[in-house]
Tab-separated table of C-alpha atoms and ligand atoms in Angstrom:
chain	number	residue	atom	x	y	z
A	1	MET	CA	61.619	58.492	89.213
A	2	LEU	CA	65.202	59.077	87.197
A	3	LYS	CA	66.091	56.323	91.409
A	4	HIS	CA	63.931	53.704	89.652
A	5	PRO	CA	65.676	50.881	88.046
A	6	GLY	CA	64.024	50.889	84.804
A	7	SER	CA	64.805	54.152	84.483
A	8	LEU	CA	68.405	53.398	84.831
A	9	ALA	CA	67.775	51.290	82.183
A	10	LEU	CA	66.337	53.733	79.758
A	11	CYS	CA	69.176	56.322	80.784
A	12	ALA	CA	71.148	53.499	79.962
A	13	LEU	CA	69.648	52.791	76.490
A	14	SER	CA	69.255	56.458	75.542
A	15	MET	CA	72.918	56.844	76.674
A	16	MET	CA	74.048	54.371	74.203
A	17	ALA	CA	71.637	55.337	71.171
A	18	VAL	CA	73.842	58.670	71.816
A	19	LEU	CA	77.263	56.638	71.428
A	20	ALA	CA	74.964	55.114	68.270
A	21	GLY	CA	75.084	58.648	66.461
A	22	GLY	CA	71.025	58.285	66.734
A	23	ALA	CA	69.401	61.365	68.489
A	24	VAL	CA	66.086	60.128	67.317
A	25	ILE	CA	65.960	56.393	68.874
A	26	GLU	CA	67.395	58.903	72.518
A	27	ALA	CA	64.710	61.165	72.301
A	28	ARG	CA	62.325	57.995	72.286
A	29	ALA	CA	63.638	56.662	75.506
A	30	ALA	CA	63.986	60.334	76.882
A	31	ASP	CA	60.747	60.583	76.081
A	32	ALA	CA	59.622	57.424	77.858
A	33	MET	CA	61.350	58.084	81.444
A	34	GLN	CA	60.263	61.314	81.349
A	35	ALA	CA	58.168	62.741	84.713
A	36	THR	CA	54.031	63.930	84.730
A	37	PRO	CA	54.733	67.977	85.371
A	38	GLN	CA	53.669	69.581	88.468
A	39	VAL	CA	50.962	71.881	87.403
A	40	ILE	CA	51.386	75.569	88.322
A	41	ALA	CA	48.994	77.755	86.518
A	42	THR	CA	45.913	77.256	84.919
A	43	GLY	CA	43.007	79.560	83.265
A	44	LEU	CA	46.152	81.388	81.288
A	45	ASP	CA	44.452	83.690	78.027
A	46	ALA	CA	47.022	83.086	75.262
A	47	PRO	CA	50.152	83.791	77.407
A	48	TRP	CA	53.662	84.497	76.021
A	49	SER	CA	55.639	85.082	78.525
A	50	ILE	CA	56.895	84.114	82.069
A	51	ALA	CA	59.757	86.907	84.187
A	52	PHE	CA	60.241	86.982	88.568
A	53	PHE	CA	60.405	89.324	90.702
A	54	GLY	CA	61.959	87.976	93.464
A	55	ASN	CA	60.143	84.902	93.689
A	56	THR	CA	56.965	86.005	92.910
A	57	PRO	CA	56.289	84.803	89.038
A	58	LEU	CA	54.505	87.599	86.259
A	59	VAL	CA	53.191	86.473	83.135
A	60	SER	CA	52.056	88.451	79.501
A	61	GLU	CA	48.850	87.555	77.936
A	62	ARG	CA	49.025	88.511	74.241
A	63	ASN	CA	45.824	89.643	73.761
A	64	SER	CA	44.317	90.659	76.650
A	65	ALA	CA	47.707	93.051	77.609
A	66	ARG	CA	47.612	91.902	80.628
A	67	VAL	CA	50.616	91.287	83.288
A	68	LEU	CA	49.135	88.770	85.800
A	69	ALA	CA	51.590	88.278	88.819
A	70	LEU	CA	50.628	84.517	90.654
A	71	ASP	CA	50.578	83.747	94.274
A	72	GLY	CA	51.291	80.871	95.701
A	73	ASN	CA	48.943	78.636	94.660
A	74	GLY	CA	49.795	79.131	90.932
A	75	LYS	CA	46.607	82.343	91.443
A	76	GLY	CA	46.785	85.130	88.495
A	77	ARG	CA	46.381	88.710	89.595
A	78	GLN	CA	45.968	91.311	87.182
A	79	VAL	CA	48.750	94.037	88.515
A	80	ALA	CA	48.513	95.846	84.580
A	81	LYS	CA	46.176	95.786	81.686
A	82	ILE	CA	49.983	97.466	79.134
A	83	ALA	CA	48.214	100.508	77.523
A	84	GLY	CA	48.961	101.555	73.551
A	85	VAL	CA	48.435	97.195	73.218
A	86	ASN	CA	47.215	96.813	70.118
A	87	GLY	CA	48.446	94.006	67.449
A	88	ARG	CA	47.142	91.646	64.777
A	89	GLY	CA	47.614	87.962	64.091
A	90	GLU	CA	50.991	86.917	65.860
A	91	GLY	CA	51.385	91.053	67.754
A	92	GLY	CA	50.120	92.556	71.083
A	93	LEU	CA	51.651	92.162	75.006
A	94	LEU	CA	54.481	89.834	74.368
A	95	GLY	CA	57.954	89.402	75.655
A	96	ILE	CA	58.716	90.538	79.540
A	97	ALA	CA	62.000	90.873	81.759
A	98	VAL	CA	62.738	92.346	85.437
A	99	HIS	CA	65.827	94.037	85.636
A	100	GLY	CA	66.402	95.992	89.174
A	101	ALA	CA	63.441	98.014	89.497
A	102	TYR	CA	61.826	97.508	86.076
A	103	LEU	CA	59.917	95.402	84.106
A	104	TYR	CA	60.457	95.678	80.711
A	105	ALA	CA	57.399	95.045	78.366
A	106	TYR	CA	57.824	93.953	74.814
A	107	PHE	CA	54.801	94.792	72.281
A	108	THR	CA	53.336	95.944	68.753
A	109	ALA	CA	51.412	99.099	69.363
A	110	GLY	CA	50.137	99.701	65.895
A	111	ALA	CA	52.429	100.272	63.184
A	112	GLU	CA	56.247	99.587	65.064
A	113	ASN	CA	56.559	97.124	68.025
A	114	ARG	CA	58.600	98.894	71.014
A	115	ILE	CA	59.632	98.177	74.806
A	116	GLU	CA	58.447	100.221	77.786
A	117	ARG	CA	59.391	99.826	80.883
A	118	TYR	CA	57.058	100.127	84.681
A	119	ARG	CA	58.157	100.370	87.633
A	120	ILE	CA	57.613	97.910	89.742
A	121	GLU	CA	56.385	98.987	93.201
A	122	GLY	CA	55.289	96.898	96.164
A	123	LYS	CA	56.021	93.129	96.589
A	124	ASP	CA	53.698	89.795	96.579
A	125	ALA	CA	50.418	90.856	97.135
A	126	ASP	CA	50.884	94.653	97.406
A	127	LEU	CA	53.066	94.138	94.074
A	128	LYS	CA	51.985	96.884	90.870
A	129	LEU	CA	53.523	98.521	88.435
A	130	GLY	CA	53.740	102.306	87.465
A	131	ALA	CA	52.863	103.950	84.563
A	132	GLY	CA	55.289	103.071	81.164
A	133	GLU	CA	58.107	104.516	79.757
A	134	LYS	CA	58.933	104.048	76.539
A	135	ILE	CA	62.545	103.124	75.774
A	136	PHE	CA	63.108	102.118	72.292
A	137	GLY	CA	60.530	101.602	69.313
A	138	GLY	CA	60.363	101.779	65.340
A	139	ILE	CA	60.540	98.009	64.935
A	140	PRO	CA	58.673	96.740	62.040
A	141	SER	CA	55.245	95.638	62.937
A	142	ALA	CA	53.154	93.245	61.369
A	143	SER	CA	50.603	90.492	61.577
A	144	TYR	CA	53.109	87.772	61.385
A	145	HIS	CA	57.359	87.637	62.209
A	146	ASN	CA	57.537	90.414	65.454
A	147	GLY	CA	59.623	88.046	67.477
A	148	GLY	CA	59.443	89.523	70.550
A	149	ARG	CA	61.424	88.257	73.161
A	150	LEU	CA	63.369	89.987	75.751
A	151	ALA	CA	66.315	88.888	78.142
A	152	PHE	CA	68.923	90.653	80.448
A	153	GLY	CA	72.446	89.182	79.537
A	154	PRO	CA	75.232	88.368	82.238
A	155	ASP	CA	76.051	91.611	80.997
A	156	GLY	CA	73.827	93.501	82.375
A	157	MET	CA	72.569	94.842	78.909
A	158	LEU	CA	68.931	94.306	77.556
A	159	TYR	CA	68.943	92.149	74.177
A	160	ALA	CA	65.481	91.826	72.254
A	161	THR	CA	64.589	89.507	69.107
A	162	THR	CA	62.546	91.029	66.289
A	163	GLY	CA	61.303	89.023	63.017
A	164	ASP	CA	61.731	90.219	59.667
A	165	ALA	CA	57.943	91.151	59.898
A	166	GLY	CA	57.298	90.042	56.206
A	167	GLU	CA	59.577	91.852	54.625
A	168	LYS	CA	62.651	89.541	53.985
A	169	SER	CA	65.500	91.954	52.836
A	170	ARG	CA	65.066	93.453	56.129
A	171	ALA	CA	67.011	90.762	57.904
A	172	GLN	CA	70.598	91.644	55.823
A	173	ASP	CA	69.620	95.341	56.471
A	174	LEU	CA	71.633	96.764	58.769
A	175	LYS	CA	70.081	100.025	58.440
A	176	SER	CA	66.302	98.236	60.270
A	177	LEU	CA	65.946	96.670	62.909
A	178	GLY	CA	63.374	94.045	61.468
A	179	GLY	CA	65.234	90.281	61.475
A	180	LYS	CA	67.605	91.756	64.341
A	181	ILE	CA	69.137	90.399	67.801
A	182	LEU	CA	69.215	93.762	69.394
A	183	ARG	CA	71.764	94.877	72.490
A	184	MET	CA	70.832	97.971	74.865
A	185	THR	CA	71.550	99.927	77.755
A	186	PRO	CA	68.699	99.174	80.577
A	187	GLU	CA	67.634	102.572	78.925
A	188	GLY	CA	67.301	102.635	75.665
A	189	ARG	CA	70.688	103.471	74.485
A	190	VAL	CA	73.428	102.257	72.504
A	191	PRO	CA	76.082	100.627	74.529
A	192	ARG	CA	79.482	101.356	72.531
A	193	ASP	CA	80.795	98.271	72.874
A	194	ASN	CA	78.423	97.156	70.580
A	195	PRO	CA	79.476	94.820	67.663
A	196	PHE	CA	78.435	97.885	64.591
A	197	PRO	CA	79.774	101.327	66.308
A	198	GLY	CA	76.485	103.618	67.211
A	199	SER	CA	74.525	100.734	66.043
A	200	TYR	CA	71.970	98.194	68.743
A	201	VAL	CA	72.171	95.643	66.222
A	202	TYR	CA	73.597	92.793	67.889
A	203	SER	CA	73.448	90.035	65.054
A	204	TYR	CA	71.095	89.956	62.096
A	205	GLY	CA	70.066	87.803	59.187
A	206	HIS	CA	67.691	85.948	61.645
A	207	ARG	CA	63.746	85.543	59.685
A	208	ASN	CA	62.598	85.457	63.579
A	209	VAL	CA	64.042	84.811	66.339
A	210	GLN	CA	61.833	83.963	70.041
A	211	GLY	CA	64.060	82.441	72.302
A	212	LEU	CA	67.119	83.910	74.036
A	213	ALA	CA	69.292	82.070	76.766
A	214	TRP	CA	73.581	82.030	77.960
A	215	ALA	CA	74.672	79.776	79.673
A	216	GLY	CA	77.395	79.540	82.511
A	217	ASP	CA	80.440	80.249	80.467
A	218	GLY	CA	78.563	82.985	79.336
A	219	THR	CA	77.738	81.383	74.887
A	220	MET	CA	74.775	83.037	73.984
A	221	TYR	CA	71.805	81.336	72.127
A	222	ALA	CA	68.848	81.740	70.825
A	223	SER	CA	66.513	79.589	68.529
A	224	GLU	CA	64.798	81.142	65.585
A	225	PHE	CA	61.859	80.376	63.682
A	226	GLY	CA	62.475	78.796	59.855
A	227	GLU	CA	60.013	79.622	56.599
A	228	ASN	CA	58.954	75.597	55.382
A	229	THR	CA	62.354	73.667	55.767
A	230	TRP	CA	64.004	74.353	59.549
A	231	ASP	CA	64.294	76.068	62.458
A	232	GLU	CA	67.128	76.418	64.412
A	233	LEU	CA	69.325	76.486	66.463
A	234	ASN	CA	71.179	79.573	66.735
A	235	LEU	CA	75.157	80.462	68.875
A	236	ILE	CA	74.715	83.977	68.669
A	237	ARG	CA	78.272	85.777	68.477
A	238	PRO	CA	78.567	89.287	67.903
A	239	GLY	CA	77.987	91.220	64.573
A	240	GLY	CA	77.455	88.172	63.415
A	241	ASN	CA	74.925	86.681	60.285
A	242	TYR	CA	72.790	83.831	60.122
A	243	GLY	CA	72.383	84.100	56.523
A	244	TRP	CA	68.026	84.616	55.933
A	245	PRO	CA	66.559	85.573	53.693
A	246	GLU	CA	70.214	83.924	51.326
A	247	VAL	CA	70.590	80.150	53.514
A	248	GLU	CA	67.612	78.906	55.281
A	249	GLY	CA	69.780	76.607	58.243
A	250	LYS	CA	72.877	75.316	57.442
A	251	GLY	CA	73.898	76.290	53.404
A	252	GLY	CA	77.466	75.728	54.750
A	253	HIS	CA	77.272	79.451	52.658
A	254	PRO	CA	80.692	81.607	53.489
A	255	GLY	CA	80.001	84.796	55.067
A	256	PHE	CA	76.531	83.381	57.258
A	257	ILE	CA	76.963	81.425	60.307
A	258	ASP	CA	75.335	78.248	59.820
A	259	PRO	CA	72.862	77.092	63.047
A	260	ILE	CA	74.616	74.834	65.937
A	261	GLN	CA	71.649	71.937	65.254
A	262	GLN	CA	68.076	72.303	62.710
A	263	TRP	CA	65.591	70.539	62.969
A	264	PRO	CA	61.971	70.511	59.713
A	265	THR	CA	59.228	73.198	61.370
A	266	ALA	CA	56.154	70.379	61.736
A	267	GLU	CA	58.575	69.470	64.591
A	268	ALA	CA	59.867	72.758	66.152
A	269	SER	CA	58.866	76.099	65.706
A	270	PRO	CA	60.920	77.464	68.765
A	271	SER	CA	59.915	80.299	71.061
A	272	GLY	CA	61.448	80.636	74.386
A	273	MET	CA	64.155	78.781	76.059
A	274	ALA	CA	66.154	78.252	78.815
A	275	ILE	CA	69.496	76.257	80.170
A	276	LEU	CA	69.132	74.776	83.213
A	277	GLY	CA	71.693	71.720	84.374
A	278	GLY	CA	74.308	71.649	81.448
A	279	HIS	CA	71.473	71.936	79.153
A	280	ILE	CA	69.444	74.346	76.807
A	281	TYR	CA	65.302	73.319	76.641
A	282	ILE	CA	63.085	75.057	73.835
A	283	ALA	CA	59.850	75.591	74.407
A	284	SER	CA	58.136	74.169	70.486
A	285	LEU	CA	55.273	76.052	69.412
A	286	ARG	CA	53.809	73.648	65.755
A	287	GLY	CA	56.215	70.987	66.469
A	288	GLN	CA	54.360	70.940	70.135
A	289	ARG	CA	57.355	69.178	72.993
A	290	LEU	CA	60.034	70.387	74.772
A	291	ARG	CA	63.244	70.112	72.688
A	292	LYS	CA	66.469	68.807	75.232
A	293	ILE	CA	69.972	69.999	73.754
A	294	PRO	CA	73.309	68.867	76.012
A	295	LEU	CA	75.283	72.150	75.736
A	296	SER	CA	78.330	69.161	76.148
A	297	ALA	CA	76.797	67.375	73.041
A	298	PRO	CA	74.984	70.846	70.945
A	299	GLY	CA	73.967	69.152	67.669
A	300	THR	CA	72.038	66.700	69.793
A	301	ALA	CA	69.124	66.296	71.041
A	302	ALA	CA	65.928	65.060	73.269
A	303	GLU	CA	62.277	65.663	72.680
A	304	LEU	CA	60.172	65.207	75.735
A	305	TYR	CA	56.382	65.368	75.849
A	306	VAL	CA	55.539	65.182	72.552
A	307	ARG	CA	52.248	66.205	71.242
A	308	GLN	CA	50.959	65.455	75.055
A	309	TYR	CA	50.524	69.281	76.200
A	310	GLY	CA	50.117	70.867	72.943
A	311	ARG	CA	51.912	73.999	71.469
A	312	LEU	CA	54.581	75.234	73.601
A	313	ARG	CA	55.784	78.880	73.924
A	314	ASP	CA	58.176	79.494	77.095
A	315	ALA	CA	60.375	77.673	78.672
A	316	VAL	CA	62.353	79.636	81.981
A	317	VAL	CA	64.191	79.048	84.460
A	318	THR	CA	63.115	79.730	88.637
A	319	PRO	CA	64.802	81.988	91.104
A	320	ASP	CA	64.895	77.874	93.128
A	321	ASP	CA	66.350	76.097	89.798
A	322	LYS	CA	63.017	74.582	88.248
A	323	LEU	CA	62.235	74.984	84.632
A	324	TRP	CA	58.723	75.826	83.254
A	325	ILE	CA	56.988	75.656	80.660
A	326	LEU	CA	54.543	77.560	79.625
A	327	THR	CA	51.215	76.401	76.898
A	328	ASN	CA	49.933	78.035	74.394
A	329	ASN	CA	46.817	76.412	73.192
A	330	THR	CA	44.403	79.253	73.790
A	331	ASP	CA	45.791	81.636	70.990
A	332	GLY	CA	43.315	80.206	68.528
A	333	ARG	CA	46.173	77.702	66.900
A	334	GLY	CA	45.744	75.790	69.344
A	335	GLN	CA	43.779	73.324	70.488
A	336	ALA	CA	42.824	74.175	74.181
A	337	ARG	CA	42.657	71.315	77.027
A	338	ALA	CA	41.041	71.472	80.082
A	339	GLY	CA	42.863	73.945	82.714
A	340	ASP	CA	44.899	75.655	78.870
A	341	ASP	CA	46.338	77.349	79.621
A	342	ARG	CA	49.524	76.263	81.789
A	343	ILE	CA	52.581	76.391	83.627
A	344	LEU	CA	54.267	73.513	84.055
A	345	SER	CA	56.692	72.547	86.044
A	346	VAL	CA	58.871	69.910	84.971
A	347	PRO	CA	60.191	67.522	87.752
A	348	GLY	CA	63.201	65.400	88.303
A	349	LEU	CA	66.192	68.170	86.539
B	401	LIG	CA1	70.229	80.963	59.726
């Protein structure tokens, strides 16, 4: 598709728009040349997160508390129903991540959000999960702002994003686990080299972070939901204070790290994110689009699939370097289309 002469012309147009400083114009051109994604899976129920064990995709469903394994045809098979999931609103079974022989899950269990891990036994059609082992708890929960993304960094540590759970002051309180990015060992202990000795807090002053990704050089990025004005893309530094609730978006305030990019909340509400081929990809819920941000020019963005597939919850890189996106239209906030919710593979990257 991209080799088509017409697409080349659009690419050239897109480049010119960037040189002219017109990120929005570039977005339209990029959108026009984006090929139709391939459908990987359909019929998911309020899915939240995708992770891979070897080549096997695993998907979490927020309300059913199920973890599904997809076969080569995208057919889901329940491999676990996570015990103890008890969430309202945005709570439930949220992020999952795989490390070694374990699946890690972040979920709402009544008054707290917690992290458990499960030994993965067997593989492919025989894959199943062992009993849960709670490795971390006490993260504040609420109907809104539960955070919930889990990811292992290039340093082998587990990172977890939390929300302010409706109490803004938690974000600036280093003694609270709310409104933070947390960093822990795979066993749930405090790493010796965390920025605040003895504390799980890696960065703070966050409202509700649901996306994490690292570039090849180790630079860490996170997406964050703003309140009414600005959603954020942040470059995360250990010990950094990202401003909430004193500042939303770019405040230029000493002591707070400004986002490297911000968007009106109606055009974003950014959740999962991934990095592939020199670009950051961010799935947007309310904005119903996939944002593509060059690592070489992180203040610019192209917008793909605007309002074509509804709300998007996650973006992940597959083991064979494809980009998959996860729709989010069946959790009561979106308008479900035929086949929702779906996993789509983005071609031509
Ligand atoms: Ca901020």
